[in-house]
PDB file of C-alpha atoms and ligand atoms in Angstrom:
ATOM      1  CA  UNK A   1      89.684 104.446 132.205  1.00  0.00           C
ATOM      2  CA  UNK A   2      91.419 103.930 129.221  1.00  0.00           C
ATOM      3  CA  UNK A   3      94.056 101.535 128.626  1.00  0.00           C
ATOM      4  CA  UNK A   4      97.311 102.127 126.867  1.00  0.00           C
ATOM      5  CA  UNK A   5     100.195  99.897 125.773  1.00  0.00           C
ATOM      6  CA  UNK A   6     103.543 101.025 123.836  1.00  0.00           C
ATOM      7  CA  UNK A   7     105.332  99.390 122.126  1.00  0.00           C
ATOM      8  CA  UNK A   8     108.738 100.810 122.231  1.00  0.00           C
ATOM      9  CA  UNK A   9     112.241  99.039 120.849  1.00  0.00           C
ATOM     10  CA  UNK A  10     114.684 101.544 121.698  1.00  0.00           C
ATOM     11  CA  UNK A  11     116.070 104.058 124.142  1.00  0.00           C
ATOM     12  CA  UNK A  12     112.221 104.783 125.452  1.00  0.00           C
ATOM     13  CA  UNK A  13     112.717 108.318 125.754  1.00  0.00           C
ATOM     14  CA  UNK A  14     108.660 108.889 123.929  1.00  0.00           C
ATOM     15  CA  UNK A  15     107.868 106.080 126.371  1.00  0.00           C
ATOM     16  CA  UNK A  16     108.811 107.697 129.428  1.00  0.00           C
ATOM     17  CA  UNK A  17     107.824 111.171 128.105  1.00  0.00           C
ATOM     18  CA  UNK A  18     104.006 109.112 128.412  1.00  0.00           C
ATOM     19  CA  UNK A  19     104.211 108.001 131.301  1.00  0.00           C
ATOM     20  CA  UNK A  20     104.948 111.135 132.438  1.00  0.00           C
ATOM     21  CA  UNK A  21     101.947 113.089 130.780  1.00  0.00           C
ATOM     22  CA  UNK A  22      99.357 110.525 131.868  1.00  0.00           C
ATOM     23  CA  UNK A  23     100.839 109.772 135.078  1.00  0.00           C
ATOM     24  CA  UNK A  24      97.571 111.593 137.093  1.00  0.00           C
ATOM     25  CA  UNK A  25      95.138 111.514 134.464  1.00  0.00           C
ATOM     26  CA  UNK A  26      91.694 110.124 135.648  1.00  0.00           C
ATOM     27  CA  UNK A  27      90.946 108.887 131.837  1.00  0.00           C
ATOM     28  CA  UNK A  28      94.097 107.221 130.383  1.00  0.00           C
ATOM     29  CA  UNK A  29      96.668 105.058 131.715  1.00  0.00           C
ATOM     30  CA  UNK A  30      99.885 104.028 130.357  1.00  0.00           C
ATOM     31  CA  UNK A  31      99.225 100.129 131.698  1.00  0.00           C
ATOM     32  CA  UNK A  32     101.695  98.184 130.157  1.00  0.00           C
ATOM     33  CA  UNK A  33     105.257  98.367 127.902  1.00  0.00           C
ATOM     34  CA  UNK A  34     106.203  95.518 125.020  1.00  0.00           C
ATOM     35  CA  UNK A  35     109.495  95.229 123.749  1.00  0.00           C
ATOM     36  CA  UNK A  36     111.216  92.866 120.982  1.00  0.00           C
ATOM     37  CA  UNK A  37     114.272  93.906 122.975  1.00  0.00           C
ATOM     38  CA  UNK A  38     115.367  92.894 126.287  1.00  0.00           C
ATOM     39  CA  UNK A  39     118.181  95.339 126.320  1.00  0.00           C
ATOM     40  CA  UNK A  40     115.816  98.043 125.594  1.00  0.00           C
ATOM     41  CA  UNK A  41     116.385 101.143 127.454  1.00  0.00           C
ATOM     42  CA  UNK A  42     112.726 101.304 127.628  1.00  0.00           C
ATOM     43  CA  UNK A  43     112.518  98.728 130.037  1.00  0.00           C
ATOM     44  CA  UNK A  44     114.421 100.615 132.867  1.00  0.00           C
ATOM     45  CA  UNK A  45     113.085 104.128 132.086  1.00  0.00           C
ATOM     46  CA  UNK A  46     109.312 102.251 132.922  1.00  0.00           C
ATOM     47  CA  UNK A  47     110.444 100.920 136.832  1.00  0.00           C
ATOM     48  CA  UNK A  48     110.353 104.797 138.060  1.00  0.00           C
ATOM     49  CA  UNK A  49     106.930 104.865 137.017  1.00  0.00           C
ATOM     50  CA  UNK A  50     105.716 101.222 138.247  1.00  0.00           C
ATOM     51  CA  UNK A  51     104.804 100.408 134.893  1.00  0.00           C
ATOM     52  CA  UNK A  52     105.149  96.961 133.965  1.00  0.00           C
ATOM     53  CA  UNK A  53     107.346  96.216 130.864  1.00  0.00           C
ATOM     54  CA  UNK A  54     107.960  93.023 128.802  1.00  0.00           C
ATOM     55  CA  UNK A  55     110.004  91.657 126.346  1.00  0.00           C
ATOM     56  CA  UNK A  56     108.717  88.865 123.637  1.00  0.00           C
ATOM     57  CA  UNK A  57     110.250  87.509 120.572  1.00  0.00           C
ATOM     58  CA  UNK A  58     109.973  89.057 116.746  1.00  0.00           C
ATOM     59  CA  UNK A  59     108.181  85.552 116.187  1.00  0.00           C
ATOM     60  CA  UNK A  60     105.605  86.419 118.816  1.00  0.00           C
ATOM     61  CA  UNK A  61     104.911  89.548 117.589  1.00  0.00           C
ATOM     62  CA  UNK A  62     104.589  88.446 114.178  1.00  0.00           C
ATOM     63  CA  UNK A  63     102.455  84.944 114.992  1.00  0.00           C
ATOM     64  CA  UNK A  64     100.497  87.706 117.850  1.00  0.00           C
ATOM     65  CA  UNK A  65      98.821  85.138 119.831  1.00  0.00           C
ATOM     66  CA  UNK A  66     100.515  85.408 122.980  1.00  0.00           C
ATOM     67  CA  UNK A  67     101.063  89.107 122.735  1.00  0.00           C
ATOM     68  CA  UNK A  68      97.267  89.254 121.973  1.00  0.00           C
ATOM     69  CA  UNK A  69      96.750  87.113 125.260  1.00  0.00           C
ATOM     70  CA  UNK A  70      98.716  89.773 127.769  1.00  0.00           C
ATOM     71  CA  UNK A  71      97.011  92.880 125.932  1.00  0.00           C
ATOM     72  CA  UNK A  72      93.737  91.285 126.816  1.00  0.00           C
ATOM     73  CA  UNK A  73      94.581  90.572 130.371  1.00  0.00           C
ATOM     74  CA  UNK A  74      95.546  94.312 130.900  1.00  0.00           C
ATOM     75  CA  UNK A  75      92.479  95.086 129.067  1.00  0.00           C
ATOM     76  CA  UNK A  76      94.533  97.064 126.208  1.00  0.00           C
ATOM     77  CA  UNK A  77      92.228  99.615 124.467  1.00  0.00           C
ATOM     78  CA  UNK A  78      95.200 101.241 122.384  1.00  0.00           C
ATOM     79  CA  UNK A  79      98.583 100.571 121.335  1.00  0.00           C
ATOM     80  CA  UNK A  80     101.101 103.701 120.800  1.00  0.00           C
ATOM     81  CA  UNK A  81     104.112 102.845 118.848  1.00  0.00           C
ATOM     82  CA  UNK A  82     107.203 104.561 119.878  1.00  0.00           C
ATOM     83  CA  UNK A  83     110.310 103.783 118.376  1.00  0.00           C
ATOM     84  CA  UNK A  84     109.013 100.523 117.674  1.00  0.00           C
ATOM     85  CA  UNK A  85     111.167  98.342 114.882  1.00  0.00           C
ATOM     86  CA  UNK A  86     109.314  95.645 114.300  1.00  0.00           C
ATOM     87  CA  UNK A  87     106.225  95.349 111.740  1.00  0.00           C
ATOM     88  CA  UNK A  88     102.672  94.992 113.516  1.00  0.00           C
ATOM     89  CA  UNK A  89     101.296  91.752 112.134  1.00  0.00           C
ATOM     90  CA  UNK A  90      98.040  90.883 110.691  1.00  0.00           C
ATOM     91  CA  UNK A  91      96.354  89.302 113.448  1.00  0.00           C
ATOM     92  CA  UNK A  92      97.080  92.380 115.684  1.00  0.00           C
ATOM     93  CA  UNK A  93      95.994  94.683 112.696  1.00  0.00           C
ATOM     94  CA  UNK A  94      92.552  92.431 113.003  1.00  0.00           C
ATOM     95  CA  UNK A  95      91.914  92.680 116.885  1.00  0.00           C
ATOM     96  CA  UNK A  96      92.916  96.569 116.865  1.00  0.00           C
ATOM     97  CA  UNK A  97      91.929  98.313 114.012  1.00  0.00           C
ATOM     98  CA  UNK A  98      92.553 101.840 113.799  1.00  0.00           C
ATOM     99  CA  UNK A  99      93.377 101.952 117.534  1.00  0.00           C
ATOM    100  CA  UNK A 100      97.630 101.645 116.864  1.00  0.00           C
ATOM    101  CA  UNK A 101      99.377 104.551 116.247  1.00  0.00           C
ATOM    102  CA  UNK A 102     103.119 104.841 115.187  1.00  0.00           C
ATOM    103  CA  UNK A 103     105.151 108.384 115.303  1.00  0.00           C
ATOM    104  CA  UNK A 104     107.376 108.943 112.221  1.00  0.00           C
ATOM    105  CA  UNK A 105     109.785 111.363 112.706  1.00  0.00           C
ATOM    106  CA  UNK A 106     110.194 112.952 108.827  1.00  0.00           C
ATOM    107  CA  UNK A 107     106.872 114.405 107.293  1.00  0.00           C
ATOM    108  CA  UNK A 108     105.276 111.659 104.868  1.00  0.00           C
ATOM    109  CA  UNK A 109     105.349 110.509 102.592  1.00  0.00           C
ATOM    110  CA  UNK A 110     108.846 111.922 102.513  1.00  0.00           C
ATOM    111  CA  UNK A 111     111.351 110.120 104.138  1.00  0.00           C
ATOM    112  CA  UNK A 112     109.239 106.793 104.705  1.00  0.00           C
ATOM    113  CA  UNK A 113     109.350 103.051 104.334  1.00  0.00           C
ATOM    114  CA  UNK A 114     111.520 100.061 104.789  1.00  0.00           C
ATOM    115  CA  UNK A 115     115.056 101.222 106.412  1.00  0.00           C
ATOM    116  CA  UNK A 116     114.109 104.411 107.523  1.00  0.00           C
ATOM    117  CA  UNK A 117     113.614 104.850 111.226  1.00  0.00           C
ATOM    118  CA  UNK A 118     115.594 106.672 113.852  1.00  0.00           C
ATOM    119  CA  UNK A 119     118.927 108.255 112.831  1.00  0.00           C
ATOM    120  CA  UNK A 120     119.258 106.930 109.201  1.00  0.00           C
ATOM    121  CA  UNK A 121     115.882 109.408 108.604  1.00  0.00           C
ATOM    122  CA  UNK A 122     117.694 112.545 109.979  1.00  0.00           C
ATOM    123  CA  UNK A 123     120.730 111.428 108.421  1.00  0.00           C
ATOM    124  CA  UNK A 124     118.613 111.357 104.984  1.00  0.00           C
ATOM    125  CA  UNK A 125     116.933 114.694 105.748  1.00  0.00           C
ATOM    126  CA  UNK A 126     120.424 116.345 106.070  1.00  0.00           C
ATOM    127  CA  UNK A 127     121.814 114.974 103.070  1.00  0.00           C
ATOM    128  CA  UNK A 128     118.797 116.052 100.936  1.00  0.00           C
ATOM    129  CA  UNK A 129     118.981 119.340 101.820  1.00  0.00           C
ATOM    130  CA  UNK A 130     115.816 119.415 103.289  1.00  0.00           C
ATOM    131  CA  UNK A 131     114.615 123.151 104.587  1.00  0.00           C
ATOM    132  CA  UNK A 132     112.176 121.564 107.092  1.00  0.00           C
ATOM    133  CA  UNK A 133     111.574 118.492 108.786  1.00  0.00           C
ATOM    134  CA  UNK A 134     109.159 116.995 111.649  1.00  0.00           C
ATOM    135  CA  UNK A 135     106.766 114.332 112.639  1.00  0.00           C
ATOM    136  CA  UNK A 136     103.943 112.263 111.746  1.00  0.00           C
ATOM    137  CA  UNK A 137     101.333 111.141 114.001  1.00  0.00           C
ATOM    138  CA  UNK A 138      99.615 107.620 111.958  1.00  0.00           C
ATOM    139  CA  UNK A 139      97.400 105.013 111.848  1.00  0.00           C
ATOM    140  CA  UNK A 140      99.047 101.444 111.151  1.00  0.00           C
ATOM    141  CA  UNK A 141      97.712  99.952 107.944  1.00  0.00           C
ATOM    142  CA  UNK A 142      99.761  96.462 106.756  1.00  0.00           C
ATOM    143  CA  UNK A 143     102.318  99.135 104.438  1.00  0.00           C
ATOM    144  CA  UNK A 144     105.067 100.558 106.738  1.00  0.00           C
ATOM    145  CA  UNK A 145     104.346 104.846 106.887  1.00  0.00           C
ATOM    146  CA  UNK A 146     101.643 104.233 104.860  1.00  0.00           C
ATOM    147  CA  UNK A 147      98.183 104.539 107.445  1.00  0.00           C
ATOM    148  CA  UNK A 148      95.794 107.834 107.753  1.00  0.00           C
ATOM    149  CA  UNK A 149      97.853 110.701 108.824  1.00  0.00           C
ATOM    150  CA  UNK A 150      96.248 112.196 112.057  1.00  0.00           C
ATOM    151  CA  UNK A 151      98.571 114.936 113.047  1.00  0.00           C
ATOM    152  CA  UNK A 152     101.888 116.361 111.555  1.00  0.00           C
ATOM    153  CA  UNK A 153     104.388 119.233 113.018  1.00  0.00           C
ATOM    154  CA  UNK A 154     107.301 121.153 111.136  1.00  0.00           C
ATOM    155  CA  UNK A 155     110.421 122.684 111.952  1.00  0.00           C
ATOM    156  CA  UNK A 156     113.086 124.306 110.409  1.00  0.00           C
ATOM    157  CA  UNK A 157     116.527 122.742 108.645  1.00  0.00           C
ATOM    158  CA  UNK A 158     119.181 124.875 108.382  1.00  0.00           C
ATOM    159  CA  UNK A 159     122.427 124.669 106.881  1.00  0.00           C
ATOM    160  CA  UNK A 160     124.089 124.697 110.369  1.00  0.00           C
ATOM    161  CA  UNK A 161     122.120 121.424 110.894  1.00  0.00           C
ATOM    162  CA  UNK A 162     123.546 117.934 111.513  1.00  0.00           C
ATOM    163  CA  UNK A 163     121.560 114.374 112.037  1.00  0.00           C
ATOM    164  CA  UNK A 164     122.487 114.886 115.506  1.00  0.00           C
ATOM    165  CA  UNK A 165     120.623 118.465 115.640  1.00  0.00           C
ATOM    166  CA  UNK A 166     117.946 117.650 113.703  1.00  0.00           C
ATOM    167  CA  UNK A 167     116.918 114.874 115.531  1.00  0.00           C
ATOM    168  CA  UNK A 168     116.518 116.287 118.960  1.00  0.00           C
ATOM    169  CA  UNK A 169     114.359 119.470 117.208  1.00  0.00           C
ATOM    170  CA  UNK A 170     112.278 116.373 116.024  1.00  0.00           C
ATOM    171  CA  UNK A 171     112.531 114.580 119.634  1.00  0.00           C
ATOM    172  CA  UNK A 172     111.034 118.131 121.231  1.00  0.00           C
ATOM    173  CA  UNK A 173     107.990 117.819 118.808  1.00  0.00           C
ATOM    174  CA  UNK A 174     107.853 114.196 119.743  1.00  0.00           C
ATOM    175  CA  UNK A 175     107.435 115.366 123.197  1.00  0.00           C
ATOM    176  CA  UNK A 176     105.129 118.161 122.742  1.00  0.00           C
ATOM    177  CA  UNK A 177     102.619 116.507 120.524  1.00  0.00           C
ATOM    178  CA  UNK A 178     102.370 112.996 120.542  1.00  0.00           C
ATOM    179  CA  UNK A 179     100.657 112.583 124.040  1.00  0.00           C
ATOM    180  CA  UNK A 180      98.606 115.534 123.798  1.00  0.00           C
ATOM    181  CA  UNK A 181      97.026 114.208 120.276  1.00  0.00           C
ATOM    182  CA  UNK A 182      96.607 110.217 121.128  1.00  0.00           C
ATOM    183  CA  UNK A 183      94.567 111.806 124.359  1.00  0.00           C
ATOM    184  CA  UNK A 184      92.421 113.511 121.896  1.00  0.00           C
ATOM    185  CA  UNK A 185      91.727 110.401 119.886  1.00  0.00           C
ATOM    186  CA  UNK A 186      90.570 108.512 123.067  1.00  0.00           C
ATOM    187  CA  UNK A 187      88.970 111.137 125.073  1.00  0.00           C
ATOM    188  CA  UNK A 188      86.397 112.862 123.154  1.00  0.00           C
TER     189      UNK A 188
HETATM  190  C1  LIG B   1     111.651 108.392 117.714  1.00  0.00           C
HETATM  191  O1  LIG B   1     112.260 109.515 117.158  1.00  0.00           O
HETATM  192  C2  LIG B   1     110.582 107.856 116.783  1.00  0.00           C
HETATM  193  O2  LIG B   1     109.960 108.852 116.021  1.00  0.00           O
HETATM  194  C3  LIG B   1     111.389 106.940 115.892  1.00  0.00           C
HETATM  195  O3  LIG B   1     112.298 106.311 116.766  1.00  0.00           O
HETATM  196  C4  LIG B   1     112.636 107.229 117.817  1.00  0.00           C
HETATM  197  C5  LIG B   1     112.550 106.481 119.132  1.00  0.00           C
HETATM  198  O4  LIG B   1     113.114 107.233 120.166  1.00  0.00           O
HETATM  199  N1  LIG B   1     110.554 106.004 115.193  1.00  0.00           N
HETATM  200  C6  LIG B   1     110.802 105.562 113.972  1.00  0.00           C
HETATM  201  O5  LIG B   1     111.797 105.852 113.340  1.00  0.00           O
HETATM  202  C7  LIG B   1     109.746 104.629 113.401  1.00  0.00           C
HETATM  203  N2  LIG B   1     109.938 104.433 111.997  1.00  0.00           N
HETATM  204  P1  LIG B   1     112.836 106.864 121.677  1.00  0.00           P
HETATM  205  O6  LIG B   1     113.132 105.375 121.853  1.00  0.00           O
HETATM  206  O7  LIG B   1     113.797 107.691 122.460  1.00  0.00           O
HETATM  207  O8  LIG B   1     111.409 107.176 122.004  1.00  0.00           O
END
């Protein structure tokens, strides 16, 4: 069995959407959520599925001792970031390399770095009159959007299209793809 933990900031819909998907797989098990928020939605999406979720400081994520300490007690193999705000630090980078992934939900390099997550990328996308859009499936490196791209998906912008709009065509390829490819990366 391989475990997974996500690291999720946010509303947790890609979170739950995991749990989901590997709920009865015999090979990989969502084991354990992290949070830098304890208002997360995240948190209460995880109870339905009796998966434990936690909440720890930016400073602990950045220093990564004690968060290092929990992922070894539920014998972490991975870490999936979803919707997760907060830069992975050095000594997690160390103790996991190439086994985090992030989801970006622009095609990189486009519509990457510092400030862009969530809404403000859609919102970017629609004011650059983008004609498509989607979602990046990465390694973390120590560069924000800047590890190995493993898997992107398209879809179309049109002029009809809002942030709003755009963002749940990207949320649908969220949910289509990014399950079905980490399972490929640790079940070969
Ligand atoms: C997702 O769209 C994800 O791609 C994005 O945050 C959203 C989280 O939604 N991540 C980033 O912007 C990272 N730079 P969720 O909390 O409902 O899963």
């Amino acid at each position: 069995m391989r475990n997974i933990a996500i690291f999720a900031s946010g509303s947790g819909t890609n979170a739950e959407n995991f749990a989901r998907y590997f709920a009865h797989d015999d090979a990989v098990r969502i084991s354990l959520v992290l949070s830098n928020r304890a208002a997360a939605g995240v948190h209460d999406r995880m109870k339905a599925f009796g998966i434990p979720s936690m909440t720890f400081s930016n400073e602990s994520f950045q220093k990564g001792e004690e968060i290092l300490k929990v992922l070894e007690e539920y014998h972490i193999d991975y870490i999936v970031l979803a919707g997760f705000m907060n830069k992975i630090s050095e000594p997690l980078l160390k103790v996991f390399p190439d086994r985090i992934v992030n989801i970006h939900p622009a095609l990189l390099p486009k519509f990457g770095g510092r400030g862009m997550y969530g809404m403000h990328v859609h919102e970017a996308v629609v004011a650059a009159k983008e004609k498509e859009t989607g979602i990046t499936i990465h390694y973390i490196n120590e560069h924000y959007d800047e590890g190995t791209i493993i898997f992107q998906a398209t879809c179309q912008v049109t002029p009809e299209d809002d942030a709003e709009s755009v963002a749940q065509k990207v949320h649908a390829l969220e949910y289509e793809y990014y399950p079905q490819v980490v399972r490929k990366l640790l079940v070969r």
